[in-house]
Structure formats: structure tokens, C-alpha cells
Amino acid sequence: EPEVTQTPSHQVTQMGQEVILRCVPISNHLYFYWYRQILGQKVEFLVSFYNNEISEKSEIFDDQFSVERPDGSNFTLKIRSTKLEDSAMYFCASSLQGPTFYGYTFGSGTRLTVV
Amino acid sequence: AQKVTQAQTEISVVEKEDVTLDCVYETRDTTYYLFWYKQPPSGELVFLIRRNSFDEQNEISGRYSWNFQKSTSSFNFTITASQVVDSAVYFCALSRLNSGYALNFGKGTSLLVTP
């Protein structure tokens, strides 16, 4: 069964550093997403991306965050200057046509620890 | 605005008991999708079910069943004859069918099944 692949599985970074989280969505999917889950809390929507542009973003997705699909297969989330409160599990997801018929496929997540 | 409420924070049952996880949602949309995800201790999000707002048929899949009632805006999940492997956090989620297709999660219910 096709998978969404996220790398790395765990990243430790120093406060103030830039970090890039990488995702390879399922190849024929058209919609891509990032979600965040702070430890012990609910999963929160960050951003959705379609046709090479952001289609929706949440209040969490401020100027420190950016997304990119640099080469037609990868989908990245960049945090420019990490803060302690950015420590969380970040999930990438993709879907074929929004959730209408096929739902979302989530990756296994990247645990980001900011020290 | 959309909202998903999972009032049960933690549930503990003994193996072979039946358990129902509650989910109540709020939305102004007439068309929407509801989901349940399982998050085992390993952290990934495992898709369990998707239901659209026009389909109020209950669904059964093995020991799992779902009861969708639009009249009470509820989408409850029952595990019959629970097993230790069912121990996980279970999230109910609601999707808007707009351009972003953001998935709005509840806070989750942590289920512990003991032998």
C-alpha cells in the first residue's frame, strides 16, 4: 500500500536555528498538508497546499513557517527560527481529491525537539 | 466555526469489555466528512473510518462499529470485546469541504485496556 514518507523521524535543533522537515507524499495525490501535535495534545492543522500554492493555513502558520514542493516529489515544511514551543510531532499528509472520496494518508511523523 | 468534542479524556476497561468512545461535532456546513483515527503509543495516525454527512448508515468492521446520528451531531465509536492491542488514543475529526480541506481534530480519548 502506498505510503507517505517523512524524514527524519526525530530531529533535535537549537533554539533560533532553521529546520526543514521533509515529506514524500503519495505520487498521484494532489493535496498536501502539515499538521502539528504538541506532546499530549490534539492534532492541529497547519497548512494545506494544492497546485503549488497554499490553499489554507491556520493561525499557527505564521511568518516563521513556509512550505514548498521543490521538485515535484518532496513537500517540505521550513521553520525559520525555531522556538521552544515549536517542539512537537509534525505530520505530513496527502490526499487525492481533498478528503472527498479517499480521505487522507498520514506519514508517521517527525518529532522535533527544540533545545 | 467547526468544533469536535471528545468529552472522555481517558477510559480504562478490562479486556473483553465493550467500550464506546463519544464524539460530538459542530458545523454550519451541510456537507462534511467525519473521521476516526487511532494513535498507538508508537505515535502514528492510523485511519479507521470516514463517513460523509449524507450517509447515516451505521458501519461495522470486525469488532469496531460506528454510530452516526446527524440529529444529535454525534459520531460514536464502539469497540466490542476490547483487547489490550486496542490501547491507544482515539481521535475524532471533521473535515470542511472547502479549498483547504483542513481536518479539525478533537482532543482525543485515551483508551487503556488491561488484561
mmCIF file of C-alpha atoms in Angstrom:
data_model
loop_
_atom_site.group_PDB
_atom_site.id
_atom_site.type_symbol
_atom_site.label_atom_id
_atom_site.label_comp_id
_atom_site.label_asym_id
_atom_site.label_seq_id
_atom_site.Cartn_x
_atom_site.Cartn_y
_atom_site.Cartn_z
ATOM 1 C CA GLU A 1 0.000 0.000 0.000
ATOM 2 C CA PRO A 2 1.361 3.472 -0.889
ATOM 3 C CA GLU A 3 2.797 5.440 2.000
ATOM 4 C CA VAL A 4 3.608 9.000 2.916
ATOM 5 C CA THR A 5 7.262 9.094 3.969
ATOM 6 C CA GLN A 6 8.642 11.613 6.433
ATOM 7 C CA THR A 7 12.265 12.269 7.254
ATOM 8 C CA PRO A 8 13.878 12.498 9.682
ATOM 9 C CA SER A 9 11.849 10.622 12.278
ATOM 10 C CA HIS A 10 13.398 12.694 15.044
ATOM 11 C CA GLN A 11 15.251 15.985 14.876
ATOM 12 C CA VAL A 12 16.864 17.962 17.645
ATOM 13 C CA THR A 13 17.702 21.582 16.967
ATOM 14 C CA GLN A 14 18.838 24.591 18.926
ATOM 15 C CA MET A 15 16.503 27.472 19.543
ATOM 16 C CA GLY A 16 16.816 30.068 16.799
ATOM 17 C CA GLN A 17 18.010 27.607 14.170
ATOM 18 C CA GLU A 18 16.221 26.932 10.930
ATOM 19 C CA VAL A 19 14.825 23.458 10.403
ATOM 20 C CA ILE A 20 13.377 21.740 7.346
ATOM 21 C CA LEU A 21 11.065 18.790 7.699
ATOM 22 C CA ARG A 22 10.695 16.622 4.642
ATOM 23 C CA CYS A 23 7.836 14.575 3.278
ATOM 24 C CA VAL A 24 7.305 12.473 0.189
ATOM 25 C CA PRO A 25 3.555 12.303 -0.458
ATOM 26 C CA ILE A 26 1.883 9.529 -2.401
ATOM 27 C CA SER A 27 2.805 10.054 -6.027
ATOM 28 C CA ASN A 28 -0.617 10.616 -7.580
ATOM 29 C CA HIS A 29 -2.005 12.693 -4.726
ATOM 30 C CA LEU A 30 -2.777 16.333 -5.378
ATOM 31 C CA TYR A 31 -3.333 17.837 -1.928
ATOM 32 C CA PHE A 32 -0.681 18.062 0.743
ATOM 33 C CA TYR A 33 -0.909 19.023 4.391
ATOM 34 C CA TRP A 34 1.109 19.643 7.513
ATOM 35 C CA TYR A 35 -0.279 19.055 10.991
ATOM 36 C CA ARG A 36 1.319 19.515 14.398
ATOM 37 C CA GLN A 37 0.798 17.676 17.652
ATOM 38 C CA ILE A 38 2.331 19.060 20.819
ATOM 39 C CA LEU A 39 3.018 16.224 23.259
ATOM 40 C CA GLY A 40 -0.162 15.001 24.891
ATOM 41 C CA GLN A 41 -2.381 17.385 22.955
ATOM 42 C CA LYS A 42 -4.605 17.227 19.927
ATOM 43 C CA VAL A 43 -3.509 17.231 16.325
ATOM 44 C CA GLU A 44 -3.668 20.737 14.860
ATOM 45 C CA PHE A 45 -3.927 21.780 11.231
ATOM 46 C CA LEU A 46 -1.118 23.992 9.972
ATOM 47 C CA VAL A 47 -1.435 24.313 6.206
ATOM 48 C CA SER A 48 -2.806 22.754 3.053
ATOM 49 C CA PHE A 49 -1.159 23.004 -0.354
ATOM 50 C CA TYR A 50 -2.574 22.424 -3.808
ATOM 51 C CA ASN A 51 -1.398 23.265 -7.306
ATOM 52 C CA ASN A 52 1.862 24.696 -5.965
ATOM 53 C CA GLU A 53 0.304 27.161 -3.630
ATOM 54 C CA ILE A 54 -1.100 27.362 -0.133
ATOM 55 C CA SER A 55 -4.860 26.821 -0.196
ATOM 56 C CA GLU A 56 -5.484 27.282 3.512
ATOM 57 C CA LYS A 57 -3.456 27.969 6.630
ATOM 58 C CA SER A 58 -4.227 28.193 10.319
ATOM 59 C CA GLU A 59 -3.346 30.929 12.805
ATOM 60 C CA ILE A 60 -0.424 28.795 13.937
ATOM 61 C CA PHE A 61 1.146 29.028 10.484
ATOM 62 C CA ASP A 62 2.739 32.439 10.892
ATOM 63 C CA ASP A 63 5.659 34.046 9.082
ATOM 64 C CA GLN A 64 8.105 31.672 10.728
ATOM 65 C CA PHE A 65 6.684 28.812 8.692
ATOM 66 C CA SER A 66 6.845 28.146 4.982
ATOM 67 C CA VAL A 67 6.102 25.211 2.718
ATOM 68 C CA GLU A 68 7.494 24.217 -0.600
ATOM 69 C CA ARG A 69 7.278 21.485 -3.187
ATOM 70 C CA PRO A 70 10.752 21.916 -4.625
ATOM 71 C CA ASP A 71 10.985 19.070 -7.098
ATOM 72 C CA GLY A 72 7.586 17.511 -7.747
ATOM 73 C CA SER A 73 8.037 14.731 -5.225
ATOM 74 C CA ASN A 74 9.115 16.283 -1.935
ATOM 75 C CA PHE A 75 6.964 18.516 0.223
ATOM 76 C CA THR A 76 8.816 20.463 2.886
ATOM 77 C CA LEU A 77 7.965 22.480 5.972
ATOM 78 C CA LYS A 78 10.524 25.084 6.993
ATOM 79 C CA ILE A 79 10.607 26.767 10.374
ATOM 80 C CA ARG A 80 12.888 29.791 10.079
ATOM 81 C CA SER A 81 13.878 30.473 13.662
ATOM 82 C CA THR A 82 12.743 27.726 15.970
ATOM 83 C CA LYS A 83 11.332 28.410 19.415
ATOM 84 C CA LEU A 84 10.994 26.056 22.347
ATOM 85 C CA GLU A 85 7.243 25.920 21.768
ATOM 86 C CA ASP A 86 7.779 24.525 18.269
ATOM 87 C CA SER A 87 8.730 21.225 19.882
ATOM 88 C CA ALA A 88 6.077 18.807 18.644
ATOM 89 C CA MET A 89 5.349 15.924 16.346
ATOM 90 C CA TYR A 90 4.818 17.145 12.801
ATOM 91 C CA PHE A 91 2.683 15.036 10.499
ATOM 92 C CA CYS A 92 2.601 15.320 6.758
ATOM 93 C CA ALA A 93 -0.480 14.057 4.913
ATOM 94 C CA SER A 94 -1.669 13.841 1.349
ATOM 95 C CA SER A 95 -4.956 13.176 -0.389
ATOM 96 C CA LEU A 96 -6.061 12.621 -3.950
ATOM 97 C CA GLN A 97 -9.025 14.977 -4.173
ATOM 98 C CA GLY A 98 -9.327 16.597 -0.797
ATOM 99 C CA PRO A 99 -10.932 14.116 1.596
ATOM 100 C CA THR A 100 -13.997 13.658 -0.547
ATOM 101 C CA PHE A 101 -13.542 10.133 -1.736
ATOM 102 C CA TYR A 102 -10.280 8.827 -0.421
ATOM 103 C CA GLY A 103 -9.539 10.554 2.839
ATOM 104 C CA TYR A 104 -6.070 11.452 3.981
ATOM 105 C CA THR A 105 -2.933 9.378 4.240
ATOM 106 C CA PHE A 106 -0.674 10.461 7.078
ATOM 107 C CA GLY A 107 3.043 9.924 7.402
ATOM 108 C CA SER A 108 4.494 8.511 10.595
ATOM 109 C CA GLY A 109 5.632 11.934 11.737
ATOM 110 C CA THR A 110 8.799 13.838 12.599
ATOM 111 C CA ARG A 111 9.379 14.539 16.254
ATOM 112 C CA LEU A 112 11.014 17.953 16.536
ATOM 113 C CA THR A 113 12.758 18.834 19.769
ATOM 114 C CA VAL A 114 13.953 22.407 20.210
ATOM 115 C CA VAL A 115 16.523 22.859 22.975
ATOM 116 C CA ALA B 1 -16.879 27.606 13.122
ATOM 117 C CA GLN B 2 -16.242 23.918 13.403
ATOM 118 C CA LYS B 3 -15.654 22.091 16.638
ATOM 119 C CA VAL B 4 -15.159 18.485 17.664
ATOM 120 C CA THR B 5 -15.693 17.489 21.276
ATOM 121 C CA GLN B 6 -14.485 14.253 22.787
ATOM 122 C CA ALA B 7 -15.620 14.631 26.354
ATOM 123 C CA GLN B 8 -13.966 11.449 27.601
ATOM 124 C CA THR B 9 -10.318 12.179 28.257
ATOM 125 C CA GLU B 10 -9.366 8.731 29.498
ATOM 126 C CA ILE B 11 -11.179 5.424 29.649
ATOM 127 C CA SER B 12 -9.927 2.282 31.302
ATOM 128 C CA VAL B 13 -11.558 -1.096 30.694
ATOM 129 C CA VAL B 14 -10.735 -4.704 31.300
ATOM 130 C CA GLU B 15 -10.123 -6.914 28.321
ATOM 131 C CA LYS B 16 -13.281 -8.277 26.634
ATOM 132 C CA GLU B 17 -15.425 -5.395 27.830
ATOM 133 C CA ASP B 18 -17.237 -3.302 25.258
ATOM 134 C CA VAL B 19 -16.370 0.386 25.186
ATOM 135 C CA THR B 20 -17.913 3.372 23.425
ATOM 136 C CA LEU B 21 -15.965 6.500 22.608
ATOM 137 C CA ASP B 22 -18.109 9.590 22.194
ATOM 138 C CA CYS B 23 -17.715 12.292 19.586
ATOM 139 C CA VAL B 24 -19.913 15.360 19.199
ATOM 140 C CA TYR B 25 -19.313 17.893 16.477
ATOM 141 C CA GLU B 26 -20.467 21.355 15.468
ATOM 142 C CA THR B 27 -20.530 22.701 11.954
ATOM 143 C CA ARG B 28 -22.586 25.062 9.827
ATOM 144 C CA ASP B 29 -21.757 23.128 6.681
ATOM 145 C CA THR B 30 -24.354 20.833 5.189
ATOM 146 C CA THR B 31 -21.715 18.670 3.549
ATOM 147 C CA TYR B 32 -18.782 17.442 5.595
ATOM 148 C CA TYR B 33 -16.785 14.347 6.437
ATOM 149 C CA LEU B 34 -16.161 12.725 9.790
ATOM 150 C CA PHE B 35 -13.202 10.537 10.610
ATOM 151 C CA TRP B 36 -11.817 8.389 13.388
ATOM 152 C CA TYR B 37 -8.083 7.853 13.793
ATOM 153 C CA LYS B 38 -6.160 5.649 16.191
ATOM 154 C CA GLN B 39 -2.815 6.758 17.597
ATOM 155 C CA PRO B 40 -0.978 3.870 19.253
ATOM 156 C CA PRO B 41 1.960 4.502 21.597
ATOM 157 C CA SER B 42 4.300 4.436 18.586
ATOM 158 C CA GLY B 43 2.744 7.764 17.545
ATOM 159 C CA GLU B 44 1.499 7.297 14.003
ATOM 160 C CA LEU B 45 -2.070 8.143 12.997
ATOM 161 C CA VAL B 46 -3.983 5.130 11.782
ATOM 162 C CA PHE B 47 -7.100 5.748 9.714
ATOM 163 C CA LEU B 48 -10.155 3.840 10.935
ATOM 164 C CA ILE B 49 -13.182 5.229 9.147
ATOM 165 C CA ARG B 50 -14.517 8.089 7.010
ATOM 166 C CA ARG B 51 -18.190 8.951 6.859
ATOM 167 C CA ASN B 52 -19.856 11.679 4.798
ATOM 168 C CA SER B 53 -22.688 13.785 6.102
ATOM 169 C CA PHE B 54 -25.248 12.227 3.760
ATOM 170 C CA ASP B 55 -24.604 8.695 4.869
ATOM 171 C CA GLU B 56 -26.110 7.980 8.261
ATOM 172 C CA GLN B 57 -25.848 4.240 7.985
ATOM 173 C CA ASN B 58 -24.071 2.653 10.873
ATOM 174 C CA GLU B 59 -20.968 0.701 9.994
ATOM 175 C CA ILE B 60 -19.413 -2.392 11.448
ATOM 176 C CA SER B 61 -15.908 -3.616 10.774
ATOM 177 C CA GLY B 62 -14.977 -6.637 12.815
ATOM 178 C CA ARG B 63 -15.025 -5.588 16.472
ATOM 179 C CA TYR B 64 -15.416 -1.913 15.545
ATOM 180 C CA SER B 65 -18.702 -0.157 14.909
ATOM 181 C CA TRP B 66 -19.708 3.428 14.370
ATOM 182 C CA ASN B 67 -22.995 5.171 15.086
ATOM 183 C CA PHE B 68 -23.543 8.395 13.143
ATOM 184 C CA GLN B 69 -26.559 10.478 14.153
ATOM 185 C CA LYS B 70 -26.968 13.853 12.485
ATOM 186 C CA SER B 71 -29.898 14.734 14.738
ATOM 187 C CA THR B 72 -27.564 14.806 17.739
ATOM 188 C CA SER B 73 -24.383 15.693 15.793
ATOM 189 C CA SER B 74 -22.678 12.616 17.140
ATOM 190 C CA PHE B 75 -20.378 10.037 15.639
ATOM 191 C CA ASN B 76 -19.671 7.477 18.323
ATOM 192 C CA PHE B 77 -17.256 4.584 18.091
ATOM 193 C CA THR B 78 -17.731 1.251 19.851
ATOM 194 C CA ILE B 79 -15.141 -1.448 20.325
ATOM 195 C CA THR B 80 -16.679 -4.814 21.137
ATOM 196 C CA ALA B 81 -14.746 -7.342 23.210
ATOM 197 C CA SER B 82 -11.808 -4.984 23.699
ATOM 198 C CA GLN B 83 -8.248 -6.274 23.542
ATOM 199 C CA VAL B 84 -5.001 -4.999 25.010
ATOM 200 C CA VAL B 85 -3.872 -4.023 21.488
ATOM 201 C CA ASP B 86 -6.758 -1.560 21.358
ATOM 202 C CA SER B 87 -4.951 0.605 23.914
ATOM 203 C CA ALA B 88 -4.298 3.898 22.156
ATOM 204 C CA VAL B 89 -5.512 7.451 21.813
ATOM 205 C CA TYR B 90 -8.504 7.740 19.519
ATOM 206 C CA PHE B 91 -9.253 10.949 17.664
ATOM 207 C CA CYS B 92 -12.478 12.004 16.042
ATOM 208 C CA ALA B 93 -12.087 14.607 13.288
ATOM 209 C CA LEU B 94 -14.226 16.746 10.997
ATOM 210 C CA SER B 95 -13.325 17.982 7.536
ATOM 211 C CA ARG B 96 -14.633 21.016 5.727
ATOM 212 C CA LEU B 97 -15.150 20.648 2.012
ATOM 213 C CA ASN B 98 -13.662 23.955 1.018
ATOM 214 C CA SER B 99 -10.488 24.624 -0.891
ATOM 215 C CA GLY B 100 -8.222 23.828 2.017
ATOM 216 C CA TYR B 101 -9.872 20.652 3.283
ATOM 217 C CA ALA B 102 -8.475 21.217 6.753
ATOM 218 C CA LEU B 103 -9.118 18.394 9.189
ATOM 219 C CA ASN B 104 -10.259 19.559 12.619
ATOM 220 C CA PHE B 105 -9.428 17.057 15.368
ATOM 221 C CA GLY B 106 -10.963 16.535 18.775
ATOM 222 C CA LYS B 107 -8.688 16.334 21.798
ATOM 223 C CA GLY B 108 -8.717 12.570 21.755
ATOM 224 C CA THR B 109 -9.730 9.832 24.160
ATOM 225 C CA SER B 110 -7.010 7.720 25.694
ATOM 226 C CA LEU B 111 -8.176 4.133 25.979
ATOM 227 C CA LEU B 112 -6.385 1.698 28.240
ATOM 228 C CA VAL B 113 -7.339 -1.947 28.035
ATOM 229 C CA THR B 114 -5.913 -4.081 30.815
ATOM 230 C CA PRO B 115 -5.684 -7.874 30.866
#
